[in-house]
């Protein structure tokens, strides 16, 4: 199926999938040097195959590889960077959160001579699925939040600008190898910069990238259920409406669909991937609740421009819950599709 063969209200995911129990156990062993390089590749391939299979079984139209090789969204990306020195986390015990991360200190201009690892993700995805899929990468500013301003850099904006160049090279390589759907993920941090600069950074990442659809997921953070920042997209407008992104992928469900009116009110020309699964909530939404949330979005966004997805990546959920929520997402979407096609037929 090509992306153009997608149904109305296509369902998708933001990126990461729930980690299987055995993979948590494998990571422990990998961390202590108990796996060889071939064992790691086999383990990661199996994890991707499971993430793909679960998404297909749930009926998701445009899937991902579950970011199974990433070990926590952005953590593994740092292994590709040269010029950075790891700094011990400032807090190591108790609740895991944003202050428990390893930070990095630049001692020279950041480089990634071997790329960022997504080409092998693309190659393996093609082996294990015939469905359309997206490849996702963290955005430059999100990566920069874990890098201190030192060495050749005066501030995070300069760091993010260099990272944007590296991301651009990766996205160009992905598109050249035939990846059609490419996404950047950013945690919105309104306190760091003017939205115009956020848009400039995104556009720099996608400069000259011949993708069919450019996605931009912006959320307020989901690490262990914690958000990060004031939960409003309004300050991003109108700047974000002129970004080169074809689709903005936003979270709504955990905010009880607040700001669902923005598309109509601000006449946003983009597609919207609307988050209708609340991942900071342990219950499984009923298909009826998902359908209600989609109908709410349809009051503001034309059906032709509306996609349906969870609020964020699913990596912070147990797998049984992630799978059940995806099933509800698909079932709820199918209810609304039936209503739409019924209306069109009459
Ligand atoms: Zn997110």
PDB file of N, CA, C and O in Angstrom, residues 170-219:
ATOM      1  N   UNK A 170      21.248  13.441   7.536  1.00  0.00           N
ATOM      2  CA  UNK A 170      20.596  12.146   7.765  1.00  0.00           C
ATOM      3  C   UNK A 170      19.271  12.064   6.993  1.00  0.00           C
ATOM      4  O   UNK A 170      18.980  11.055   6.343  1.00  0.00           O
ATOM      5  N   UNK A 171      18.475  13.123   7.073  1.00  0.00           N
ATOM      6  CA  UNK A 171      17.174  13.121   6.387  1.00  0.00           C
ATOM      7  C   UNK A 171      17.352  13.062   4.866  1.00  0.00           C
ATOM      8  O   UNK A 171      16.595  12.371   4.171  1.00  0.00           O
ATOM      9  N   UNK A 172      18.351  13.763   4.357  1.00  0.00           N
ATOM     10  CA  UNK A 172      18.623  13.680   2.912  1.00  0.00           C
ATOM     11  C   UNK A 172      18.982  12.251   2.503  1.00  0.00           C
ATOM     12  O   UNK A 172      18.528  11.753   1.472  1.00  0.00           O
ATOM     13  N   UNK A 173      19.805  11.606   3.330  1.00  0.00           N
ATOM     14  CA  UNK A 173      20.212  10.227   3.012  1.00  0.00           C
ATOM     15  C   UNK A 173      19.009   9.288   3.066  1.00  0.00           C
ATOM     16  O   UNK A 173      18.858   8.394   2.225  1.00  0.00           O
ATOM     17  N   UNK A 174      18.142   9.481   4.048  1.00  0.00           N
ATOM     18  CA  UNK A 174      16.934   8.648   4.150  1.00  0.00           C
ATOM     19  C   UNK A 174      16.041   8.830   2.925  1.00  0.00           C
ATOM     20  O   UNK A 174      15.549   7.853   2.345  1.00  0.00           O
ATOM     21  N   UNK A 175      15.825  10.092   2.538  1.00  0.00           N
ATOM     22  CA  UNK A 175      14.961  10.363   1.379  1.00  0.00           C
ATOM     23  C   UNK A 175      15.587   9.782   0.113  1.00  0.00           C
ATOM     24  O   UNK A 175      14.889   9.196  -0.722  1.00  0.00           O
ATOM     25  N   UNK A 176      16.914   9.914  -0.008  1.00  0.00           N
ATOM     26  CA  UNK A 176      17.591   9.382  -1.198  1.00  0.00           C
ATOM     27  C   UNK A 176      17.462   7.863  -1.267  1.00  0.00           C
ATOM     28  O   UNK A 176      17.437   7.281  -2.349  1.00  0.00           O
ATOM     29  N   UNK A 177      17.360   7.222  -0.121  1.00  0.00           N
ATOM     30  CA  UNK A 177      17.210   5.774  -0.110  1.00  0.00           C
ATOM     31  C   UNK A 177      15.729   5.363  -0.215  1.00  0.00           C
ATOM     32  O   UNK A 177      15.394   4.183  -0.128  1.00  0.00           O
ATOM     33  N   UNK A 178      14.847   6.336  -0.342  1.00  0.00           N
ATOM     34  CA  UNK A 178      13.452   6.024  -0.619  1.00  0.00           C
ATOM     35  C   UNK A 178      12.498   6.146   0.556  1.00  0.00           C
ATOM     36  O   UNK A 178      11.323   5.781   0.435  1.00  0.00           O
ATOM     37  N   UNK A 179      12.962   6.641   1.701  1.00  0.00           N
ATOM     38  CA  UNK A 179      12.028   6.847   2.830  1.00  0.00           C
ATOM     39  C   UNK A 179      11.067   7.977   2.474  1.00  0.00           C
ATOM     40  O   UNK A 179      11.503   9.061   2.092  1.00  0.00           O
ATOM     41  N   UNK A 180       9.774   7.703   2.589  1.00  0.00           N
ATOM     42  CA  UNK A 180       8.795   8.690   2.128  1.00  0.00           C
ATOM     43  C   UNK A 180       8.286   9.593   3.244  1.00  0.00           C
ATOM     44  O   UNK A 180       7.930  10.738   3.007  1.00  0.00           O
ATOM     45  N   UNK A 181       8.192   9.025   4.440  1.00  0.00           N
ATOM     46  CA  UNK A 181       7.586   9.751   5.556  1.00  0.00           C
ATOM     47  C   UNK A 181       8.630   9.976   6.638  1.00  0.00           C
ATOM     48  O   UNK A 181       9.124   9.015   7.231  1.00  0.00           O
ATOM     49  N   UNK A 182       8.959  11.240   6.874  1.00  0.00           N
ATOM     50  CA  UNK A 182      10.027  11.567   7.819  1.00  0.00           C
ATOM     51  C   UNK A 182       9.497  12.524   8.874  1.00  0.00           C
ATOM     52  O   UNK A 182       8.727  13.441   8.561  1.00  0.00           O
ATOM     53  N   UNK A 183       9.930  12.300  10.095  1.00  0.00           N
ATOM     54  CA  UNK A 183       9.387  13.091  11.209  1.00  0.00           C
ATOM     55  C   UNK A 183      10.485  13.561  12.150  1.00  0.00           C
ATOM     56  O   UNK A 183      11.409  12.810  12.455  1.00  0.00           O
ATOM     57  N   UNK A 184      10.349  14.776  12.620  1.00  0.00           N
ATOM     58  CA  UNK A 184      11.178  15.247  13.734  1.00  0.00           C
ATOM     59  C   UNK A 184      10.297  15.363  14.975  1.00  0.00           C
ATOM     60  O   UNK A 184       9.128  15.745  14.885  1.00  0.00           O
ATOM     61  N   UNK A 185      10.886  15.024  16.124  1.00  0.00           N
ATOM     62  CA  UNK A 185      10.170  15.078  17.407  1.00  0.00           C
ATOM     63  C   UNK A 185      10.812  16.130  18.287  1.00  0.00           C
ATOM     64  O   UNK A 185      12.023  16.092  18.521  1.00  0.00           O
ATOM     65  N   UNK A 186       9.997  17.025  18.790  1.00  0.00           N
ATOM     66  CA  UNK A 186      10.520  18.053  19.688  1.00  0.00           C
ATOM     67  C   UNK A 186       9.652  18.184  20.928  1.00  0.00           C
ATOM     68  O   UNK A 186       8.427  18.116  20.860  1.00  0.00           O
ATOM     69  N   UNK A 187      10.328  18.362  22.046  1.00  0.00           N
ATOM     70  CA  UNK A 187       9.620  18.740  23.265  1.00  0.00           C
ATOM     71  C   UNK A 187       9.587  20.264  23.267  1.00  0.00           C
ATOM     72  O   UNK A 187      10.621  20.913  23.194  1.00  0.00           O
ATOM     73  N   UNK A 188       8.388  20.789  23.304  1.00  0.00           N
ATOM     74  CA  UNK A 188       8.214  22.232  23.172  1.00  0.00           C
ATOM     75  C   UNK A 188       8.692  22.944  24.437  1.00  0.00           C
ATOM     76  O   UNK A 188       8.201  22.694  25.525  1.00  0.00           O
ATOM     77  N   UNK A 189       9.644  23.790  24.260  1.00  0.00           N
ATOM     78  CA  UNK A 189      10.168  24.520  25.411  1.00  0.00           C
ATOM     79  C   UNK A 189      10.100  26.001  25.128  1.00  0.00           C
ATOM     80  O   UNK A 189      11.037  26.609  24.643  1.00  0.00           O
ATOM     81  N   UNK A 190       8.939  26.524  25.431  1.00  0.00           N
ATOM     82  CA  UNK A 190       8.668  27.916  25.047  1.00  0.00           C
ATOM     83  C   UNK A 190       9.629  28.889  25.714  1.00  0.00           C
ATOM     84  O   UNK A 190       9.841  29.982  25.249  1.00  0.00           O
ATOM     85  N   UNK A 191      10.233  28.435  26.819  1.00  0.00           N
ATOM     86  CA  UNK A 191      11.102  29.367  27.540  1.00  0.00           C
ATOM     87  C   UNK A 191      12.462  29.512  26.861  1.00  0.00           C
ATOM     88  O   UNK A 191      13.237  30.377  27.196  1.00  0.00           O
ATOM     89  N   UNK A 192      12.765  28.664  25.901  1.00  0.00           N
ATOM     90  CA  UNK A 192      14.096  28.719  25.309  1.00  0.00           C
ATOM     91  C   UNK A 192      14.167  29.675  24.128  1.00  0.00           C
ATOM     92  O   UNK A 192      15.105  30.425  23.988  1.00  0.00           O
ATOM     93  N   UNK A 193      13.209  29.638  23.277  1.00  0.00           N
ATOM     94  CA  UNK A 193      13.338  30.515  22.115  1.00  0.00           C
ATOM     95  C   UNK A 193      12.022  30.897  21.472  1.00  0.00           C
ATOM     96  O   UNK A 193      10.996  30.281  21.676  1.00  0.00           O
ATOM     97  N   UNK A 194      12.123  31.947  20.687  1.00  0.00           N
ATOM     98  CA  UNK A 194      11.022  32.439  19.890  1.00  0.00           C
ATOM     99  C   UNK A 194      10.589  31.331  18.916  1.00  0.00           C
ATOM    100  O   UNK A 194      11.448  30.700  18.299  1.00  0.00           O
ATOM    101  N   UNK A 195       9.273  31.105  18.740  1.00  0.00           N
ATOM    102  CA  UNK A 195       8.828  30.064  17.803  1.00  0.00           C
ATOM    103  C   UNK A 195       9.380  30.230  16.390  1.00  0.00           C
ATOM    104  O   UNK A 195       9.566  29.248  15.684  1.00  0.00           O
ATOM    105  N   UNK A 196       9.672  31.462  15.997  1.00  0.00           N
ATOM    106  CA  UNK A 196      10.223  31.685  14.653  1.00  0.00           C
ATOM    107  C   UNK A 196      11.550  30.947  14.488  1.00  0.00           C
ATOM    108  O   UNK A 196      11.850  30.384  13.451  1.00  0.00           O
ATOM    109  N   UNK A 197      12.348  30.941  15.572  1.00  0.00           N
ATOM    110  CA  UNK A 197      13.628  30.238  15.508  1.00  0.00           C
ATOM    111  C   UNK A 197      13.442  28.726  15.511  1.00  0.00           C
ATOM    112  O   UNK A 197      14.183  27.991  14.863  1.00  0.00           O
ATOM    113  N   UNK A 198      12.429  28.271  16.243  1.00  0.00           N
ATOM    114  CA  UNK A 198      12.093  26.840  16.214  1.00  0.00           C
ATOM    115  C   UNK A 198      11.797  26.403  14.784  1.00  0.00           C
ATOM    116  O   UNK A 198      12.253  25.360  14.322  1.00  0.00           O
ATOM    117  N   UNK A 199      10.987  27.234  14.104  1.00  0.00           N
ATOM    118  CA  UNK A 199      10.603  26.933  12.718  1.00  0.00           C
ATOM    119  C   UNK A 199      11.832  26.969  11.804  1.00  0.00           C
ATOM    120  O   UNK A 199      12.017  26.100  10.954  1.00  0.00           O
ATOM    121  N   UNK A 200      12.698  27.956  12.009  1.00  0.00           N
ATOM    122  CA  UNK A 200      13.923  28.035  11.192  1.00  0.00           C
ATOM    123  C   UNK A 200      14.769  26.768  11.352  1.00  0.00           C
ATOM    124  O   UNK A 200      15.310  26.245  10.375  1.00  0.00           O
ATOM    125  N   UNK A 201      14.866  26.282  12.584  1.00  0.00           N
ATOM    126  CA  UNK A 201      15.651  25.070  12.829  1.00  0.00           C
ATOM    127  C   UNK A 201      15.023  23.869  12.123  1.00  0.00           C
ATOM    128  O   UNK A 201      15.710  23.047  11.519  1.00  0.00           O
ATOM    129  N   UNK A 202      13.693  23.754  12.235  1.00  0.00           N
ATOM    130  CA  UNK A 202      12.998  22.642  11.565  1.00  0.00           C
ATOM    131  C   UNK A 202      13.244  22.723  10.050  1.00  0.00           C
ATOM    132  O   UNK A 202      13.589  21.728   9.415  1.00  0.00           O
ATOM    133  N   UNK A 203      13.070  23.922   9.515  1.00  0.00           N
ATOM    134  CA  UNK A 203      13.228  24.084   8.055  1.00  0.00           C
ATOM    135  C   UNK A 203      14.657  23.774   7.614  1.00  0.00           C
ATOM    136  O   UNK A 203      14.871  23.213   6.548  1.00  0.00           O
ATOM    137  N   UNK A 204      15.611  24.117   8.455  1.00  0.00           N
ATOM    138  CA  UNK A 204      17.009  23.820   8.110  1.00  0.00           C
ATOM    139  C   UNK A 204      17.211  22.300   8.055  1.00  0.00           C
ATOM    140  O   UNK A 204      17.918  21.785   7.198  1.00  0.00           O
ATOM    141  N   UNK A 205      16.586  21.576   8.970  1.00  0.00           N
ATOM    142  CA  UNK A 205      16.696  20.111   8.971  1.00  0.00           C
ATOM    143  C   UNK A 205      16.136  19.513   7.684  1.00  0.00           C
ATOM    144  O   UNK A 205      16.631  18.498   7.197  1.00  0.00           O
ATOM    145  N   UNK A 206      15.077  20.115   7.147  1.00  0.00           N
ATOM    146  CA  UNK A 206      14.410  19.528   5.976  1.00  0.00           C
ATOM    147  C   UNK A 206      14.816  20.190   4.657  1.00  0.00           C
ATOM    148  O   UNK A 206      14.255  19.871   3.612  1.00  0.00           O
ATOM    149  N   UNK A 207      15.788  21.070   4.700  1.00  0.00           N
ATOM    150  CA  UNK A 207      16.220  21.748   3.475  1.00  0.00           C
ATOM    151  C   UNK A 207      16.703  20.721   2.446  1.00  0.00           C
ATOM    152  O   UNK A 207      17.575  19.895   2.735  1.00  0.00           O
ATOM    153  N   UNK A 208      16.101  20.734   1.261  1.00  0.00           N
ATOM    154  CA  UNK A 208      16.529  19.834   0.182  1.00  0.00           C
ATOM    155  C   UNK A 208      16.178  18.372   0.410  1.00  0.00           C
ATOM    156  O   UNK A 208      16.727  17.496  -0.265  1.00  0.00           O
ATOM    157  N   UNK A 209      15.282  18.079   1.347  1.00  0.00           N
ATOM    158  CA  UNK A 209      14.904  16.686   1.633  1.00  0.00           C
ATOM    159  C   UNK A 209      13.653  16.351   0.827  1.00  0.00           C
ATOM    160  O   UNK A 209      12.594  16.935   1.040  1.00  0.00           O
ATOM    161  N   UNK A 210      13.787  15.392  -0.096  1.00  0.00           N
ATOM    162  CA  UNK A 210      12.686  15.070  -1.000  1.00  0.00           C
ATOM    163  C   UNK A 210      11.778  14.000  -0.401  1.00  0.00           C
ATOM    164  O   UNK A 210      11.716  12.885  -0.893  1.00  0.00           O
ATOM    165  N   UNK A 211      11.100  14.331   0.684  1.00  0.00           N
ATOM    166  CA  UNK A 211      10.190  13.370   1.311  1.00  0.00           C
ATOM    167  C   UNK A 211       8.771  13.596   0.807  1.00  0.00           C
ATOM    168  O   UNK A 211       8.434  14.681   0.341  1.00  0.00           O
ATOM    169  N   UNK A 212       7.951  12.541   0.889  1.00  0.00           N
ATOM    170  CA  UNK A 212       6.554  12.681   0.478  1.00  0.00           C
ATOM    171  C   UNK A 212       5.778  13.456   1.542  1.00  0.00           C
ATOM    172  O   UNK A 212       4.921  14.281   1.246  1.00  0.00           O
ATOM    173  N   UNK A 213       6.083  13.161   2.800  1.00  0.00           N
ATOM    174  CA  UNK A 213       5.373  13.839   3.881  1.00  0.00           C
ATOM    175  C   UNK A 213       6.354  14.121   5.016  1.00  0.00           C
ATOM    176  O   UNK A 213       7.020  13.226   5.509  1.00  0.00           O
ATOM    177  N   UNK A 214       6.399  15.385   5.418  1.00  0.00           N
ATOM    178  CA  UNK A 214       7.289  15.802   6.511  1.00  0.00           C
ATOM    179  C   UNK A 214       6.438  16.055   7.746  1.00  0.00           C
ATOM    180  O   UNK A 214       5.564  16.928   7.735  1.00  0.00           O
ATOM    181  N   UNK A 215       6.690  15.271   8.778  1.00  0.00           N
ATOM    182  CA  UNK A 215       5.913  15.379  10.014  1.00  0.00           C
ATOM    183  C   UNK A 215       6.714  16.171  11.046  1.00  0.00           C
ATOM    184  O   UNK A 215       7.944  16.139  11.048  1.00  0.00           O
ATOM    185  N   UNK A 216       5.991  16.820  11.947  1.00  0.00           N
ATOM    186  CA  UNK A 216       6.651  17.490  13.078  1.00  0.00           C
ATOM    187  C   UNK A 216       5.837  17.232  14.337  1.00  0.00           C
ATOM    188  O   UNK A 216       4.741  17.777  14.486  1.00  0.00           O
ATOM    189  N   UNK A 217       6.370  16.344  15.163  1.00  0.00           N
ATOM    190  CA  UNK A 217       5.697  16.090  16.445  1.00  0.00           C
ATOM    191  C   UNK A 217       6.250  17.047  17.488  1.00  0.00           C
ATOM    192  O   UNK A 217       7.461  17.123  17.699  1.00  0.00           O
ATOM    193  N   UNK A 218       5.350  17.768  18.103  1.00  0.00           N
ATOM    194  CA  UNK A 218       5.749  18.640  19.208  1.00  0.00           C
ATOM    195  C   UNK A 218       4.850  18.294  20.393  1.00  0.00           C
ATOM    196  O   UNK A 218       3.621  18.288  20.273  1.00  0.00           O
ATOM    197  N   UNK A 219       5.480  17.953  21.510  1.00  0.00           N
ATOM    198  CA  UNK A 219       4.675  17.645  22.683  1.00  0.00           C
ATOM    199  C   UNK A 219       5.280  18.318  23.899  1.00  0.00           C
ATOM    200  O   UNK A 219       6.264  19.050  23.803  1.00  0.00           O
TER     201      UNK A 219
END
